[in-house]
């Protein structure tokens, strides 16, 4: 992963149309935000090192997304723990908000 990557980038997500995709905001080499966009043609493409885990995900390897560093600055302790818990769940896991909260230590 390029630790110096900064800016907004696009990555096509062919499941939802030719021009649709993800808008990724990267700050200091960490994923800050991820948005769905119906048209990502006007944004620069995602750097190759960052695009690779997303391509692997689309090919059926969801664990590849674990390689993406995530920026947790500005999140509450609750939000951090929930996100960390979500990242540990297997890709095929089915959960509820209540189970997720309990798994994160919040009854």
Short mmCIF file of C-alpha atoms in Angstrom, two decimals:
data_model
loop_
_atom_site.label_atom_id
_atom_site.label_comp_id
_atom_site.label_asym_id
_atom_site.label_seq_id
_atom_site.Cartn_x
_atom_site.Cartn_y
_atom_site.Cartn_z
CA UNK A 1 0.00 0.00 0.00
CA UNK A 2 1.27 3.45 -0.85
CA UNK A 3 1.50 5.20 2.52
CA UNK A 4 1.77 8.59 0.80
CA UNK A 5 -1.49 8.34 -1.14
CA UNK A 6 -3.78 11.33 -0.63
CA UNK A 7 -6.89 12.49 -2.41
CA UNK A 8 -10.11 11.21 -3.92
CA UNK A 9 -9.99 8.28 -6.29
CA UNK A 10 -12.48 6.12 -8.13
CA UNK A 11 -12.71 2.40 -8.62
CA UNK A 12 -15.25 0.79 -10.97
CA UNK A 13 -17.72 -1.58 -9.39
CA UNK A 14 -19.17 -3.45 -12.39
CA UNK A 15 -21.93 -5.12 -10.42
CA UNK A 16 -24.00 -1.93 -10.58
CA UNK A 17 -23.41 -0.50 -14.04
CA UNK A 18 -20.66 0.62 -16.40
CA UNK A 19 -19.99 4.05 -14.90
CA UNK A 20 -20.87 3.28 -11.29
CA UNK A 21 -18.25 2.67 -8.70
CA UNK A 22 -16.63 3.55 -5.45
CA UNK A 23 -15.28 6.92 -4.45
CA UNK A 24 -12.43 6.45 -2.01
CA UNK A 25 -10.99 9.27 0.02
CA UNK A 26 -7.46 8.47 1.15
CA UNK A 27 -5.51 10.52 3.65
CA UNK A 28 -1.90 9.80 4.58
CA UNK A 29 -2.12 6.32 3.10
CA UNK A 30 -5.25 5.28 5.00
CA UNK A 31 -8.83 4.91 3.80
CA UNK A 32 -10.81 7.77 5.28
CA UNK A 33 -14.16 7.44 3.50
CA UNK A 34 -15.78 5.11 1.03
CA UNK A 35 -18.81 6.24 -0.95
CA UNK A 36 -20.94 4.73 -3.67
CA UNK A 37 -21.19 6.92 -6.78
CA UNK A 38 -23.33 6.43 -9.86
CA UNK A 39 -20.68 8.11 -12.03
CA UNK A 40 -16.99 7.92 -11.16
CA UNK A 41 -15.60 8.79 -14.60
CA UNK A 42 -14.42 12.28 -13.61
CA UNK A 43 -12.15 11.12 -10.79
CA UNK A 44 -8.62 9.75 -11.06
CA UNK A 45 -8.37 5.96 -10.90
CA UNK A 46 -7.39 4.29 -7.67
CA UNK A 47 -3.63 3.61 -7.44
CA UNK A 48 -2.81 0.02 -8.44
CA UNK A 49 -1.75 -1.09 -4.95
CA UNK A 50 -5.08 0.11 -3.59
CA UNK A 51 -7.17 -1.34 -6.44
CA UNK A 52 -5.72 -4.84 -6.07
CA UNK A 53 -7.64 -5.77 -2.87
CA UNK A 54 -10.92 -4.56 -4.41
CA UNK A 55 -10.34 -6.62 -7.56
CA UNK A 56 -9.57 -9.65 -5.38
CA UNK A 57 -12.79 -9.06 -3.46
CA UNK A 58 -14.79 -9.05 -6.69
CA UNK A 59 -13.13 -12.33 -7.66
CA UNK A 60 -14.39 -14.00 -4.49
CA UNK A 61 -11.59 -13.30 -1.99
CA UNK A 62 -13.22 -11.00 0.58
CA UNK A 63 -10.34 -11.36 3.02
CA UNK A 64 -8.23 -9.28 0.62
CA UNK A 65 -9.95 -6.16 1.99
CA UNK A 66 -8.16 -6.74 5.30
CA UNK A 67 -5.01 -5.33 3.65
CA UNK A 68 -6.55 -1.87 3.40
CA UNK A 69 -5.43 0.46 6.19
CA UNK A 70 -8.38 2.40 7.59
CA UNK A 71 -8.22 5.88 9.14
CA UNK A 72 -10.10 5.74 12.43
CA UNK A 73 -9.28 9.30 13.53
CA UNK A 74 -12.33 11.20 14.68
CA UNK A 75 -14.36 8.10 15.54
CA UNK A 76 -15.74 7.47 18.98
CA UNK A 77 -14.53 4.49 21.02
CA UNK A 78 -17.83 2.76 20.24
CA UNK A 79 -17.44 3.31 16.48
CA UNK A 80 -13.85 2.06 16.54
CA UNK A 81 -14.72 -1.11 18.42
CA UNK A 82 -17.67 -1.85 16.15
CA UNK A 83 -15.55 -1.37 13.01
CA UNK A 84 -12.76 -3.53 14.42
CA UNK A 85 -15.32 -6.21 15.28
CA UNK A 86 -16.82 -6.03 11.78
CA UNK A 87 -13.40 -6.50 10.20
CA UNK A 88 -12.94 -9.73 12.16
CA UNK A 89 -16.22 -11.26 11.00
CA UNK A 90 -15.98 -13.83 8.22
CA UNK A 91 -17.32 -12.51 4.92
CA UNK A 92 -20.30 -14.85 4.94
CA UNK A 93 -21.29 -14.10 8.55
CA UNK A 94 -24.82 -12.99 9.24
CA UNK A 95 -25.26 -10.74 12.26
CA UNK A 96 -27.59 -8.14 13.73
CA UNK A 97 -26.87 -4.77 15.27
CA UNK A 98 -27.51 -6.26 18.72
CA UNK A 99 -25.11 -9.18 18.18
CA UNK A 100 -22.50 -6.89 16.71
CA UNK A 101 -22.74 -4.51 19.67
CA UNK A 102 -22.41 -7.42 22.12
CA UNK A 103 -19.41 -8.78 20.21
CA UNK A 104 -17.81 -5.34 20.43
CA UNK A 105 -18.38 -5.32 24.21
CA UNK A 106 -21.48 -3.13 24.33
CA UNK A 107 -24.51 -4.97 25.77
#
